[in-house]
Amino acid sequence: MLQSIFTMFGSVAIITSLLYATKLYFNYTLTTMYETNTTDQINNQNNAFSIFRISIYFAIAVSAIGTMGGDLVLQSWHGVLGLVFILGAFKLSDAVLLPHYDDRHAIVVNGNSAVATMMGGYMIATGIIAYSSFVGTGPWWTSFVFFVLGQVILLGMGKVYQATHTKLVTNIKANQLSSGIMLGGMFIAFAMILNGAIAGDFESIWKDVQAVLVSTAIGAGMMFIFVNKVVDKLFITHMSLNEMIETNNVGATSTIVFIKILMALSIGYVVI
């Protein structure tokens, strides 16, 4: 009993330390690049920054729970590794998600909530993939390998989705919140599928990579071919997805995205 209580407090302390380290990183970045800090952003009621900040915190917490309840040293190591993974993905996202566009400036200076929501969804998805890479047995370097593999697949799936909804990026840059919710939510849905494909015990690098690719292909095919079409037609019957986006219907878009995330969660468990 005492050991469990000690582990619980240790786990909470680890999570708290990781979140505080993230706050310090935010403050350093904001001070260096924009001569502001997290307190100023909150006092100025920058909702876009708050959305993005909360998403980062959530992603870090999700990544850390992959090894919670066990050895505190191992938890600390995976926590730090997850923090590095997520902040590294944050850097990568600048160049890949909205190329030739300063998304940080859009969030911090312009208060673009659509960009913040899309980026927030991507960061939560990244946290889910980090969590997946830590679950199961295997040497530490396998977490890095499968995190990178998961990120490549996640960004690829996101690009495919963008290609089939060509106005999403333009609308997001114009601060159309429904488009940010749609793309950010789809990143989370894709991560749910990848979670089922990646999580598990390590056997061999080639066998496991092949299993991830096959499981993801099956899950993504199900998502793109079946779920997207069925959910769009069954749950919001009086307008198409494109109409929801074009009219910036946040309520309808949020409903569709949430249902797709739940469907992706089911698919992820099936493809394990």
mmCIF file of N, CA and C in Angstrom, residues 19 22-31 33-58 87 90 103-121 123 175 177:
data_model
loop_
_atom_site.group_PDB
_atom_site.id
_atom_site.type_symbol
_atom_site.label_atom_id
_atom_site.label_comp_id
_atom_site.label_asym_id
_atom_site.label_seq_id
_atom_site.Cartn_x
_atom_site.Cartn_y
_atom_site.Cartn_z
ATOM 1 N N LEU A 19 5.400 19.385 -17.159
ATOM 2 C CA LEU A 19 4.540 20.495 -17.569
ATOM 3 C C LEU A 19 5.184 21.835 -17.226
ATOM 4 N N THR A 22 7.824 22.626 -19.667
ATOM 5 C CA THR A 22 7.205 23.108 -20.901
ATOM 6 C C THR A 22 6.833 24.573 -20.786
ATOM 7 N N LYS A 23 6.310 24.971 -19.623
ATOM 8 C CA LYS A 23 5.992 26.380 -19.396
ATOM 9 C C LYS A 23 7.244 27.239 -19.541
ATOM 10 N N LEU A 24 8.357 26.795 -18.963
ATOM 11 C CA LEU A 24 9.607 27.545 -19.080
ATOM 12 C C LEU A 24 10.046 27.654 -20.536
ATOM 13 N N TYR A 25 9.845 26.565 -21.289
ATOM 14 C CA TYR A 25 10.185 26.588 -22.717
ATOM 15 C C TYR A 25 9.323 27.613 -23.454
ATOM 16 N N PHE A 26 8.030 27.615 -23.155
ATOM 17 C CA PHE A 26 7.121 28.596 -23.766
ATOM 18 C C PHE A 26 7.589 30.020 -23.459
ATOM 19 N N ASN A 27 7.885 30.277 -22.188
ATOM 20 C CA ASN A 27 8.293 31.621 -21.798
ATOM 21 C C ASN A 27 9.587 32.047 -22.489
ATOM 22 N N TYR A 28 10.530 31.117 -22.582
ATOM 23 C CA TYR A 28 11.792 31.431 -23.259
ATOM 24 C C TYR A 28 11.550 31.756 -24.727
ATOM 25 N N THR A 29 10.741 30.930 -25.394
ATOM 26 C CA THR A 29 10.455 31.151 -26.813
ATOM 27 C C THR A 29 9.710 32.463 -27.040
ATOM 28 N N LEU A 30 8.697 32.707 -26.214
ATOM 29 C CA LEU A 30 7.896 33.925 -26.364
ATOM 30 C C LEU A 30 8.727 35.176 -26.101
ATOM 31 N N THR A 31 9.567 35.112 -25.058
ATOM 32 C CA THR A 31 10.405 36.269 -24.723
ATOM 33 C C THR A 31 11.421 36.541 -25.820
ATOM 34 N N MET A 33 11.356 35.552 -29.103
ATOM 35 C CA MET A 33 10.833 35.826 -30.434
ATOM 36 C C MET A 33 9.830 36.970 -30.482
ATOM 37 N N TYR A 34 9.058 37.153 -29.398
ATOM 38 C CA TYR A 34 7.937 38.104 -29.465
ATOM 39 C C TYR A 34 7.901 39.105 -28.312
ATOM 40 N N GLU A 35 8.891 39.050 -27.424
ATOM 41 C CA GLU A 35 8.960 39.964 -26.289
ATOM 42 C C GLU A 35 7.672 39.921 -25.456
ATOM 43 N N THR A 36 7.184 38.727 -25.216
ATOM 44 C CA THR A 36 6.008 38.515 -24.375
ATOM 45 C C THR A 36 6.231 37.239 -23.575
ATOM 46 N N ASN A 37 5.248 36.821 -22.794
ATOM 47 C CA ASN A 37 5.352 35.572 -22.036
ATOM 48 C C ASN A 37 3.950 35.003 -21.841
ATOM 49 N N THR A 38 3.879 33.856 -21.174
ATOM 50 C CA THR A 38 2.580 33.190 -21.031
ATOM 51 C C THR A 38 1.601 34.041 -20.215
ATOM 52 N N THR A 39 2.101 34.744 -19.207
ATOM 53 C CA THR A 39 1.219 35.593 -18.388
ATOM 54 C C THR A 39 0.604 36.711 -19.230
ATOM 55 N N ASP A 40 1.416 37.340 -20.067
ATOM 56 C CA ASP A 40 0.904 38.407 -20.937
ATOM 57 C C ASP A 40 -0.158 37.872 -21.889
ATOM 58 N N GLN A 41 0.088 36.691 -22.437
ATOM 59 C CA GLN A 41 -0.868 36.103 -23.380
ATOM 60 C C GLN A 41 -2.211 35.821 -22.693
ATOM 61 N N ILE A 42 -2.155 35.333 -21.464
ATOM 62 C CA ILE A 42 -3.384 35.058 -20.722
ATOM 63 C C ILE A 42 -4.098 36.365 -20.373
ATOM 64 N N ASN A 43 -3.345 37.358 -19.891
ATOM 65 C CA ASN A 43 -3.941 38.651 -19.528
ATOM 66 C C ASN A 43 -4.558 39.349 -20.731
ATOM 67 N N ASN A 44 -3.974 39.124 -21.912
ATOM 68 C CA ASN A 44 -4.510 39.718 -23.140
ATOM 69 C C ASN A 44 -5.653 38.889 -23.729
ATOM 70 N N GLN A 45 -6.024 37.815 -23.030
ATOM 71 C CA GLN A 45 -7.123 36.940 -23.448
ATOM 72 C C GLN A 45 -6.915 36.395 -24.862
ATOM 73 N N ASN A 46 -5.684 35.949 -25.113
ATOM 74 C CA ASN A 46 -5.380 35.329 -26.401
ATOM 75 C C ASN A 46 -5.846 33.876 -26.351
ATOM 76 N N ASN A 47 -7.067 33.644 -26.787
ATOM 77 C CA ASN A 47 -7.642 32.301 -26.723
ATOM 78 C C ASN A 47 -6.877 31.315 -27.591
ATOM 79 N N ALA A 48 -6.349 31.786 -28.702
ATOM 80 C CA ALA A 48 -5.599 30.900 -29.602
ATOM 81 C C ALA A 48 -4.378 30.333 -28.893
ATOM 82 N N PHE A 49 -3.649 31.184 -28.187
ATOM 83 C CA PHE A 49 -2.471 30.714 -27.454
ATOM 84 C C PHE A 49 -2.880 29.728 -26.360
ATOM 85 N N SER A 50 -3.976 30.020 -25.670
ATOM 86 C CA SER A 50 -4.439 29.118 -24.607
ATOM 87 C C SER A 50 -4.817 27.749 -25.160
ATOM 88 N N ILE A 51 -5.484 27.728 -26.306
ATOM 89 C CA ILE A 51 -5.854 26.454 -26.945
ATOM 90 C C ILE A 51 -4.605 25.639 -27.256
ATOM 91 N N PHE A 52 -3.623 26.304 -27.843
ATOM 92 C CA PHE A 52 -2.403 25.588 -28.234
ATOM 93 C C PHE A 52 -1.618 25.133 -27.009
ATOM 94 N N ARG A 53 -1.530 26.004 -26.011
ATOM 95 C CA ARG A 53 -0.782 25.667 -24.807
ATOM 96 C C ARG A 53 -1.400 24.466 -24.090
ATOM 97 N N ILE A 54 -2.713 24.463 -23.941
ATOM 98 C CA ILE A 54 -3.405 23.341 -23.301
ATOM 99 C C ILE A 54 -3.157 22.048 -24.073
ATOM 100 N N SER A 55 -3.170 22.137 -25.400
ATOM 101 C CA SER A 55 -2.957 20.953 -26.237
ATOM 102 C C SER A 55 -1.570 20.371 -26.030
ATOM 103 N N ILE A 56 -0.571 21.235 -25.930
ATOM 104 C CA ILE A 56 0.792 20.771 -25.670
ATOM 105 C C ILE A 56 0.875 20.082 -24.308
ATOM 106 N N TYR A 57 0.284 20.711 -23.297
ATOM 107 C CA TYR A 57 0.292 20.107 -21.963
ATOM 108 C C TYR A 57 -0.381 18.737 -21.978
ATOM 109 N N PHE A 58 -1.513 18.649 -22.651
ATOM 110 C CA PHE A 58 -2.242 17.383 -22.727
ATOM 111 C C PHE A 58 -1.404 16.327 -23.433
ATOM 112 N N LEU A 87 8.359 18.236 -28.431
ATOM 113 C CA LEU A 87 8.912 19.539 -28.820
ATOM 114 C C LEU A 87 9.625 19.442 -30.169
ATOM 115 N N PHE A 90 6.975 19.536 -32.709
ATOM 116 C CA PHE A 90 6.511 20.918 -32.806
ATOM 117 C C PHE A 90 7.368 21.704 -33.792
ATOM 118 N N ASP A 103 3.141 29.954 -38.423
ATOM 119 C CA ASP A 103 2.006 29.576 -37.579
ATOM 120 C C ASP A 103 2.150 30.113 -36.152
ATOM 121 N N ARG A 104 3.367 30.212 -35.657
ATOM 122 C CA ARG A 104 3.553 30.749 -34.303
ATOM 123 C C ARG A 104 3.123 32.224 -34.241
ATOM 124 N N HIS A 105 3.517 32.985 -35.240
ATOM 125 C CA HIS A 105 3.114 34.398 -35.299
ATOM 126 C C HIS A 105 1.590 34.506 -35.384
ATOM 127 N N ALA A 106 0.984 33.595 -36.166
ATOM 128 C CA ALA A 106 -0.474 33.610 -36.308
ATOM 129 C C ALA A 106 -1.157 33.371 -34.975
ATOM 130 N N ILE A 107 -0.590 32.485 -34.148
ATOM 131 C CA ILE A 107 -1.192 32.161 -32.852
ATOM 132 C C ILE A 107 -0.907 33.248 -31.817
ATOM 133 N N VAL A 108 0.366 33.617 -31.687
ATOM 134 C CA VAL A 108 0.786 34.523 -30.611
ATOM 135 C C VAL A 108 0.387 35.970 -30.882
ATOM 136 N N VAL A 109 0.591 36.440 -32.114
ATOM 137 C CA VAL A 109 0.367 37.853 -32.441
ATOM 138 C C VAL A 109 -1.042 38.091 -32.979
ATOM 139 N N ASN A 110 -1.471 37.230 -33.916
ATOM 140 C CA ASN A 110 -2.770 37.448 -34.572
ATOM 141 C C ASN A 110 -3.933 36.771 -33.853
ATOM 142 N N GLY A 111 -3.638 35.858 -32.925
ATOM 143 C CA GLY A 111 -4.703 35.164 -32.200
ATOM 144 C C GLY A 111 -5.557 34.292 -33.094
ATOM 145 N N ASN A 112 -4.929 33.593 -34.041
ATOM 146 C CA ASN A 112 -5.655 32.758 -34.994
ATOM 147 C C ASN A 112 -6.041 31.435 -34.322
ATOM 148 N N SER A 113 -7.298 31.330 -33.907
ATOM 149 C CA SER A 113 -7.762 30.130 -33.196
ATOM 150 C C SER A 113 -7.850 28.910 -34.097
ATOM 151 N N ALA A 114 -8.084 29.112 -35.391
ATOM 152 C CA ALA A 114 -8.143 27.983 -36.321
ATOM 153 C C ALA A 114 -6.777 27.311 -36.447
ATOM 154 N N VAL A 115 -5.723 28.120 -36.575
ATOM 155 C CA VAL A 115 -4.364 27.573 -36.621
ATOM 156 C C VAL A 115 -4.041 26.879 -35.302
ATOM 157 N N ALA A 116 -4.404 27.511 -34.177
ATOM 158 C CA ALA A 116 -4.122 26.930 -32.864
ATOM 159 C C ALA A 116 -4.836 25.596 -32.680
ATOM 160 N N THR A 117 -6.076 25.503 -33.153
ATOM 161 C CA THR A 117 -6.846 24.264 -33.009
ATOM 162 C C THR A 117 -6.264 23.159 -33.878
ATOM 163 N N MET A 118 -5.906 23.497 -35.099
ATOM 164 C CA MET A 118 -5.296 22.508 -35.986
ATOM 165 C C MET A 118 -3.961 22.018 -35.420
ATOM 166 N N MET A 119 -3.112 22.969 -34.991
ATOM 167 C CA MET A 119 -1.820 22.604 -34.416
ATOM 168 C C MET A 119 -2.006 21.846 -33.104
ATOM 169 N N GLY A 120 -3.000 22.266 -32.315
ATOM 170 C CA GLY A 120 -3.271 21.569 -31.063
ATOM 171 C C GLY A 120 -3.676 20.126 -31.281
ATOM 172 N N GLY A 121 -4.522 19.895 -32.289
ATOM 173 C CA GLY A 121 -4.902 18.524 -32.626
ATOM 174 C C GLY A 121 -3.712 17.693 -33.038
ATOM 175 N N MET A 123 -0.592 18.183 -32.101
ATOM 176 C CA MET A 123 0.256 17.926 -30.945
ATOM 177 C C MET A 123 -0.335 16.841 -30.049
ATOM 178 N N ASN A 175 -8.463 32.012 -40.384
ATOM 179 C CA ASN A 175 -9.064 31.917 -39.042
ATOM 180 C C ASN A 175 -10.503 31.404 -39.078
ATOM 181 N N LEU A 177 -12.640 28.704 -37.902
ATOM 182 C CA LEU A 177 -12.462 27.736 -36.824
ATOM 183 C C LEU A 177 -12.911 26.331 -37.203
#
